[in-house]
Short mmCIF file of C-alpha atoms and ligand atoms in Angstrom, two decimals:
data_model
loop_
_atom_site.label_atom_id
_atom_site.label_comp_id
_atom_site.label_asym_id
_atom_site.label_seq_id
_atom_site.Cartn_x
_atom_site.Cartn_y
_atom_site.Cartn_z
CA MET A 1 0.00 0.00 0.00
CA LYS A 2 1.39 3.38 -1.03
CA THR A 3 1.11 6.13 1.55
CA LEU A 4 1.05 9.91 1.22
CA ASP A 5 2.56 12.49 3.57
CA LEU A 6 -0.27 14.98 3.91
CA PRO A 7 -0.38 18.27 5.78
CA ASN A 8 -1.72 18.56 9.33
CA LEU A 9 -1.90 14.81 9.91
CA ALA A 10 0.14 12.97 12.52
CA GLN A 11 0.96 10.08 10.19
CA PRO A 12 1.14 9.17 6.49
CA ALA A 13 -2.26 8.40 4.94
CA SER A 14 -2.98 5.30 2.89
CA THR A 15 -3.59 5.91 -0.78
CA VAL A 16 -6.75 3.80 -0.42
CA ILE A 17 -9.53 5.05 1.87
CA LEU A 18 -12.45 2.98 3.12
CA GLY A 19 -15.72 4.91 2.65
CA LEU A 20 -18.52 4.01 5.05
CA MET A 21 -21.50 5.36 3.10
CA ARG A 22 -23.09 1.94 2.65
CA ILE A 23 -22.76 0.36 6.14
CA ALA A 24 -26.15 1.36 7.60
CA ASP A 25 -27.62 -2.14 7.34
CA LEU A 26 -24.55 -4.11 8.41
CA ASP A 27 -24.47 -5.62 11.89
CA ASP A 28 -21.75 -4.79 14.40
CA GLU A 29 -19.66 -7.84 13.59
CA GLN A 30 -19.79 -7.13 9.84
CA ILE A 31 -18.69 -3.53 10.43
CA ARG A 32 -15.83 -4.60 12.67
CA THR A 33 -14.72 -7.22 10.13
CA LEU A 34 -14.84 -4.69 7.28
CA VAL A 35 -12.79 -2.11 9.18
CA ARG A 36 -10.37 -4.71 10.60
CA THR A 37 -9.79 -6.10 7.12
CA ALA A 38 -8.99 -2.62 5.85
CA ILE A 39 -6.53 -1.94 8.67
CA ASP A 40 -4.88 -5.35 8.28
CA HIS A 41 -4.27 -4.53 4.60
CA GLY A 42 -2.75 -1.11 5.14
CA ILE A 43 -5.82 1.15 4.90
CA ASN A 44 -5.66 3.66 7.76
CA THR A 45 -8.14 6.28 6.52
CA PHE A 46 -11.94 6.16 6.88
CA ASP A 47 -14.43 8.42 5.13
CA HIS A 48 -17.79 9.42 6.59
CA ALA A 49 -20.40 12.15 6.17
CA ASP A 50 -23.23 13.32 8.38
CA ILE A 51 -25.75 12.35 5.68
CA TYR A 52 -24.66 8.75 5.06
CA GLY A 53 -27.24 6.11 5.91
CA GLY A 54 -30.57 7.82 5.35
CA GLU A 55 -31.23 9.47 8.68
CA ARG A 56 -28.59 11.97 9.80
CA HIS A 57 -25.37 10.48 11.23
CA ARG A 58 -26.69 6.93 10.79
CA CYS A 59 -23.49 5.43 9.30
CA GLU A 60 -21.30 7.37 11.71
CA GLU A 61 -23.42 6.03 14.55
CA ARG A 62 -23.19 2.44 13.31
CA PHE A 63 -19.38 2.79 13.06
CA GLY A 64 -19.23 4.15 16.61
CA GLU A 65 -21.71 1.66 18.09
CA ALA A 66 -19.89 -1.27 16.51
CA GLY A 67 -16.64 -0.19 18.17
CA ALA A 68 -14.96 -0.33 14.77
CA ILE A 69 -11.95 1.58 16.13
CA SER A 70 -10.93 0.98 19.74
CA PRO A 71 -9.87 3.97 21.88
CA ALA A 72 -6.36 2.47 21.97
CA GLU A 73 -5.98 2.59 18.19
CA ARG A 74 -7.73 5.91 17.59
CA GLU A 75 -4.47 7.83 17.09
CA SER A 76 -3.27 5.30 14.52
CA VAL A 77 -6.14 5.93 12.11
CA ILE A 78 -7.43 8.93 10.16
CA ILE A 79 -11.14 9.64 10.42
CA GLN A 80 -12.70 12.06 7.98
CA SER A 81 -16.25 13.37 7.83
CA LYS A 82 -18.24 15.92 5.85
CA VAL A 83 -20.77 18.62 6.49
CA GLY A 84 -22.91 20.96 4.43
CA ILE A 85 -25.72 18.94 2.85
CA ARG A 86 -29.16 19.26 4.42
CA PRO A 87 -32.50 18.06 3.03
CA GLY A 88 -33.41 20.47 0.23
CA MET A 89 -30.42 22.75 0.63
CA PHE A 90 -26.70 23.13 1.17
CA ASP A 91 -25.65 24.92 4.36
CA PHE A 92 -22.17 26.24 5.21
CA SER A 93 -23.40 28.51 8.01
CA ARG A 94 -21.23 28.66 11.11
CA GLU A 95 -24.03 27.35 13.29
CA HIS A 96 -24.72 24.35 11.05
CA ILE A 97 -21.06 23.43 10.73
CA LEU A 98 -20.42 23.59 14.47
CA ARG A 99 -23.57 21.72 15.46
CA THR A 100 -23.00 19.01 12.85
CA VAL A 101 -19.40 18.37 13.87
CA ASP A 102 -20.47 17.94 17.50
CA GLU A 103 -23.11 15.45 16.37
CA SER A 104 -20.59 13.58 14.20
CA LEU A 105 -18.11 13.32 17.07
CA ALA A 106 -20.83 11.94 19.36
CA ALA A 107 -21.99 9.44 16.72
CA LEU A 108 -18.46 8.28 15.93
CA ARG A 109 -17.58 8.18 19.64
CA THR A 110 -14.40 10.13 19.16
CA ASP A 111 -13.06 13.47 20.42
CA TYR A 112 -11.75 14.72 17.10
CA LEU A 113 -11.92 14.40 13.33
CA ASP A 114 -8.62 14.22 11.51
CA THR A 115 -10.28 15.87 8.53
CA LEU A 116 -13.51 17.76 7.86
CA LEU A 117 -14.70 18.37 4.29
CA LEU A 118 -17.36 20.79 3.03
CA HIS A 119 -19.50 18.32 1.10
CA ARG A 120 -21.00 20.26 -1.85
CA PRO A 121 -20.63 23.95 -2.70
CA ASP A 122 -23.19 26.16 -0.95
CA THR A 123 -23.73 29.16 -3.21
CA LEU A 124 -25.10 31.11 -0.24
CA VAL A 125 -21.81 30.60 1.61
CA GLU A 126 -20.42 33.48 3.68
CA PRO A 127 -16.70 32.58 3.70
CA ASP A 128 -16.13 34.55 6.92
CA GLU A 129 -18.64 32.28 8.65
CA VAL A 130 -16.81 29.19 7.45
CA ALA A 131 -13.57 30.75 8.68
CA ALA A 132 -15.08 31.40 12.11
CA ALA A 133 -16.39 27.86 12.36
CA PHE A 134 -13.09 26.30 11.24
CA ASP A 135 -11.09 28.48 13.68
CA GLU A 136 -13.33 27.39 16.55
CA LEU A 137 -13.10 23.72 15.59
CA LYS A 138 -9.32 23.86 15.25
CA ALA A 139 -8.84 25.78 18.53
CA ALA A 140 -11.08 23.32 20.39
CA GLY A 141 -9.08 20.38 19.00
CA LYS A 142 -12.19 18.97 17.36
CA VAL A 143 -10.82 19.02 13.79
CA ARG A 144 -7.17 18.77 12.72
CA SER A 145 -7.35 19.45 8.98
CA PHE A 146 -9.86 20.75 6.45
CA GLY A 147 -10.87 20.37 2.85
CA VAL A 148 -13.75 20.42 0.42
CA SER A 149 -15.60 18.04 -1.86
CA ASN A 150 -17.00 18.62 -5.35
CA HIS A 151 -15.62 22.19 -5.45
CA THR A 152 -14.19 24.09 -8.42
CA PRO A 153 -10.88 25.94 -8.17
CA LEU A 154 -12.59 29.32 -7.97
CA GLN A 155 -14.96 28.15 -5.25
CA ILE A 156 -11.88 27.11 -3.28
CA GLU A 157 -10.26 30.50 -3.92
CA VAL A 158 -13.37 32.28 -2.61
CA LEU A 159 -13.13 30.29 0.63
CA LYS A 160 -9.36 30.67 0.91
CA ARG A 161 -9.58 34.47 0.94
CA SER A 162 -11.27 34.26 4.36
CA LEU A 163 -9.85 31.10 5.88
CA ASN A 164 -6.99 30.97 8.36
CA VAL A 165 -6.50 27.24 7.77
CA SER A 166 -5.41 25.50 4.59
CA LEU A 167 -7.76 23.46 2.42
CA ASP A 168 -5.86 20.23 1.92
CA TYR A 169 -8.39 18.04 0.04
CA ASN A 170 -10.99 18.04 -2.69
CA GLN A 171 -13.04 14.84 -2.90
CA VAL A 172 -14.47 14.45 -6.41
CA GLN A 173 -16.10 11.75 -8.51
CA LEU A 174 -13.49 9.78 -10.44
CA SER A 175 -13.28 6.30 -11.95
CA ILE A 176 -11.80 4.95 -15.20
CA THR A 177 -15.18 5.41 -16.87
CA HIS A 178 -16.20 8.67 -15.15
CA ALA A 179 -13.06 10.73 -15.53
CA PRO A 180 -13.89 14.26 -16.72
CA ILE A 181 -11.28 15.82 -14.42
CA ILE A 182 -8.60 13.91 -16.35
CA ALA A 183 -10.17 13.35 -19.77
CA SER A 184 -10.99 16.98 -20.58
CA GLY A 185 -7.38 18.05 -20.19
CA ILE A 186 -6.20 15.25 -22.45
CA ALA A 187 -8.59 16.48 -25.15
CA ALA A 188 -7.97 20.21 -24.66
CA ASN A 189 -8.77 22.58 -27.46
CA MET A 190 -10.95 20.30 -29.60
CA VAL A 191 -14.09 21.72 -31.18
CA LYS A 192 -17.17 19.43 -31.39
CA LEU A 193 -15.73 16.96 -28.90
CA ASP A 194 -17.72 16.38 -25.71
CA GLN A 195 -14.63 15.12 -23.89
CA SER A 196 -13.02 18.55 -24.33
CA ILE A 197 -15.65 20.26 -22.19
CA ASP A 198 -14.05 21.42 -18.96
CA ARG A 199 -16.66 20.64 -16.32
CA ASP A 200 -14.59 21.65 -13.28
CA ASN A 201 -12.47 24.61 -14.40
CA GLY A 202 -9.15 22.81 -14.36
CA MET A 203 -9.53 21.06 -11.01
CA LEU A 204 -6.76 18.51 -11.58
CA ASP A 205 -4.05 21.02 -12.42
CA TYR A 206 -5.28 23.48 -9.79
CA ALA A 207 -4.98 20.73 -7.18
CA ARG A 208 -1.44 19.91 -8.27
CA LEU A 209 -0.43 23.58 -8.26
CA ASN A 210 -1.87 24.16 -4.79
CA ASP A 211 -0.91 20.93 -3.00
CA ILE A 212 -4.53 19.86 -2.69
CA THR A 213 -4.96 16.10 -2.52
CA LEU A 214 -7.79 14.80 -4.65
CA GLN A 215 -9.86 11.92 -3.33
CA ALA A 216 -11.77 9.82 -5.88
CA TRP A 217 -15.30 8.83 -4.86
CA SER A 218 -17.28 6.08 -6.64
CA PRO A 219 -14.08 4.54 -8.09
CA PHE A 220 -15.95 1.53 -9.52
CA GLN A 221 -19.16 3.19 -10.69
CA LYS A 222 -19.82 3.62 -14.42
CA GLY A 223 -21.35 7.05 -13.79
CA PHE A 224 -23.38 8.62 -11.01
CA PHE A 225 -24.49 5.61 -8.92
CA ASP A 226 -25.54 3.65 -12.01
CA GLY A 227 -23.70 0.39 -11.56
CA VAL A 228 -20.18 -0.99 -11.56
CA PHE A 229 -18.06 -1.29 -14.71
CA VAL A 230 -15.93 -4.12 -13.34
CA GLY A 231 -17.34 -7.29 -14.88
CA ASP A 232 -19.89 -5.39 -17.02
CA ARG A 233 -19.12 -6.87 -20.43
CA ASP A 234 -22.30 -5.54 -22.03
CA ASP A 235 -21.34 -1.88 -21.63
CA TYR A 236 -17.54 -2.23 -21.35
CA PRO A 237 -16.23 -5.33 -23.14
CA GLU A 238 -12.90 -3.80 -24.21
CA LEU A 239 -12.29 -2.28 -20.78
CA ASN A 240 -12.96 -5.59 -19.07
CA ASP A 241 -10.56 -7.39 -21.42
CA ALA A 242 -7.91 -4.83 -20.44
CA LEU A 243 -8.75 -5.08 -16.73
CA ASP A 244 -8.49 -8.88 -16.84
CA GLU A 245 -5.20 -8.95 -18.74
CA ILE A 246 -3.54 -6.27 -16.64
CA ALA A 247 -4.82 -7.91 -13.46
CA ALA A 248 -3.27 -11.22 -14.50
CA ALA A 249 0.01 -9.53 -15.38
CA HIS A 250 0.28 -8.01 -11.87
CA GLY A 251 -1.24 -10.89 -9.92
CA ILE A 252 -4.17 -8.81 -8.70
CA THR A 253 -7.90 -8.63 -9.53
CA PRO A 254 -9.70 -6.30 -11.97
CA THR A 255 -11.02 -4.45 -8.93
CA GLY A 256 -7.44 -3.87 -7.84
CA VAL A 257 -6.52 -2.60 -11.31
CA ALA A 258 -9.32 -0.01 -11.11
CA VAL A 259 -7.69 1.32 -7.94
CA ALA A 260 -4.19 1.16 -9.42
CA TRP A 261 -5.39 3.25 -12.37
CA ILE A 262 -6.30 6.08 -9.97
CA SER A 263 -3.22 5.83 -7.76
CA ARG A 264 -0.90 5.74 -10.83
CA HIS A 265 -1.65 9.39 -11.51
CA PRO A 266 1.27 11.53 -10.32
CA ALA A 267 -1.14 14.01 -8.69
CA GLY A 268 -1.26 11.55 -5.76
CA ILE A 269 -4.99 10.85 -5.80
CA GLN A 270 -6.55 8.80 -2.99
CA THR A 271 -9.25 6.22 -3.84
CA VAL A 272 -12.36 6.15 -1.64
CA LEU A 273 -13.86 2.64 -1.70
CA GLY A 274 -17.55 2.10 -1.05
CA THR A 275 -17.57 -1.68 -0.87
CA THR A 276 -18.98 -3.49 2.14
CA ASN A 277 -17.32 -6.73 1.05
CA PRO A 278 -14.09 -7.56 2.91
CA GLN A 279 -12.66 -9.52 -0.04
CA ARG A 280 -13.11 -6.47 -2.28
CA VAL A 281 -11.34 -4.37 0.33
CA ILE A 282 -8.41 -6.80 0.14
CA ASP A 283 -8.47 -6.74 -3.68
CA SER A 284 -8.55 -2.93 -3.67
CA ALA A 285 -5.75 -2.62 -1.15
CA ALA A 286 -3.62 -4.88 -3.36
CA GLY A 287 -4.26 -2.51 -6.27
CA GLY A 288 -3.07 0.39 -4.12
CA GLY A 289 0.33 -1.25 -3.99
CA VAL A 290 0.76 -1.76 -7.74
CA GLU A 291 2.35 0.75 -10.13
CA LEU A 292 0.84 0.52 -13.62
CA SER A 293 3.02 1.29 -16.61
CA ARG A 294 2.26 4.30 -18.82
CA GLU A 295 1.13 1.84 -21.52
CA GLU A 296 -1.26 0.08 -19.14
CA TRP A 297 -2.70 3.36 -17.81
CA TYR A 298 -3.44 4.72 -21.30
CA ARG A 299 -4.78 1.38 -22.51
CA LEU A 300 -7.36 1.40 -19.69
CA PHE A 301 -8.20 5.04 -20.41
CA THR A 302 -8.96 4.45 -24.08
CA ALA A 303 -10.61 1.06 -23.49
CA ALA A 304 -13.13 2.93 -21.31
CA GLY A 305 -14.12 4.98 -24.36
CA HIS A 306 -12.05 8.14 -23.84
CA ILE A 307 -10.08 9.33 -26.79
CA LEU A 308 -6.56 10.54 -27.40
CA PRO A 309 -6.96 13.26 -30.06
N1 NAP B 401 -18.01 13.41 -1.66
C1 NAP B 401 -19.07 12.94 -2.25
O1 NAP B 401 -19.91 13.69 -2.80
C2 NAP B 401 -19.30 11.44 -2.26
C3 NAP B 401 -20.36 10.90 -3.00
C4 NAP B 401 -20.52 9.51 -2.97
C5 NAP B 401 -19.65 8.70 -2.23
N2 NAP B 401 -18.66 9.28 -1.51
C6 NAP B 401 -17.70 8.44 -0.74
O2 NAP B 401 -17.11 7.53 -1.64
C7 NAP B 401 -17.26 6.20 -1.18
C8 NAP B 401 -17.39 5.29 -2.37
O3 NAP B 401 -18.57 5.59 -3.11
P1 NAP B 401 -19.41 4.43 -3.81
O4 NAP B 401 -19.83 3.44 -2.82
O5 NAP B 401 -20.44 5.08 -4.64
O6 NAP B 401 -18.29 3.81 -4.76
P2 NAP B 401 -17.85 2.42 -5.33
O7 NAP B 401 -16.78 1.87 -4.46
O8 NAP B 401 -17.52 2.72 -6.74
O9 NAP B 401 -19.11 1.47 -5.31
C9 NAP B 401 -19.33 0.54 -4.28
C10 NAP B 401 -20.56 -0.25 -4.61
O10 NAP B 401 -20.30 -1.05 -5.76
C11 NAP B 401 -20.55 -2.43 -5.44
N3 NAP B 401 -19.65 -3.31 -6.19
C12 NAP B 401 -20.07 -4.30 -7.03
N4 NAP B 401 -19.04 -4.89 -7.61
C13 NAP B 401 -17.94 -4.28 -7.16
C14 NAP B 401 -16.56 -4.48 -7.43
N5 NAP B 401 -16.09 -5.42 -8.27
N6 NAP B 401 -15.68 -3.70 -6.79
C15 NAP B 401 -16.12 -2.74 -5.93
N7 NAP B 401 -17.42 -2.51 -5.65
C16 NAP B 401 -18.33 -3.30 -6.26
C17 NAP B 401 -20.36 -2.50 -3.95
O11 NAP B 401 -21.07 -3.62 -3.47
P3 NAP B 401 -20.47 -4.49 -2.27
O12 NAP B 401 -20.67 -3.68 -1.04
O13 NAP B 401 -21.33 -5.70 -2.30
O14 NAP B 401 -19.04 -4.76 -2.59
C18 NAP B 401 -20.95 -1.18 -3.49
O15 NAP B 401 -22.38 -1.26 -3.46
C19 NAP B 401 -18.49 6.24 -0.25
O16 NAP B 401 -18.45 5.22 0.74
C20 NAP B 401 -18.33 7.61 0.37
O17 NAP B 401 -17.41 7.51 1.46
C21 NAP B 401 -18.47 10.63 -1.53
#
């Protein structure tokens, strides 16, 4: 497992993160097994959000109730959560941020978050309010580092003008098949080509220029929660041929190759898994330790239907 030295964290972070968005219906033993499997295979970072699980804080609560992380090992893991989505609106008000973090800490049964992300851009944001909330959380020792999710470079700049803390992360949707942050730059400057459309205002290069670590959510989904491309030979026959062959060449699974494709990028992108299946966690962790060649990376990219102009 590759690790990354990231700002404001006490330890290197694993390049693969276990996301806990889908654990609401697992029992305590299943949650402990899932988390233990991740830790045993080098994954030390866990991704939550207040909204995961239907009712507010449900997945965080299940993680805490199950005793997934013992008090003795708390300092050896990185726990991340998110705030800012409410039913029918986005809300970056100081009051909402502070109240939600307190609720997340109670649900997770921990005293601090290693990282807090603003989940989706709130166009009614008052950056000074975010700054006040972040300062209070940092001073109280409740949050150690901060970031955003699904934000454009300019939205980050608007926040940065007020903030006294750095924004170290942007969590965005990225898989081999859903890769606009990478694919648009590869097809820059092409008229009449959908792939050329810049949907995020240069997020990838902005992140590299500003030492912002990207985190890839839905790394196995074809698009927005519409099924997994691994093993889907109806929609992605060529991609699955490539996944199978490259997997065999490296002694890992196609699932692992999908992770390796993300971690191969020199921007140092973390992969946020959503699986609840311990074997898939093991397969993914193995992929996090494999370095694909340039030829393999581009073969997967084009086999997924992206073009090289
Ligand atoms: N910031 C954001 O806006 C945002 C949005 C969405 C998600 N997230 C984060 O990203 C994490 C991952 O999102 P996701 O769950 O949509 O992504 P994902 O890892 O691409 O998808 C996981 C789902 O695919 C299924 N699956 C089927 N075959 C699979 C295979 N071969 N390999 C892996 N999974 C397979 C899993 O089922 P099994 O459980 O049976 O394996 C699970 O239901 C979430 O847990 C959350 O932490 C963030």
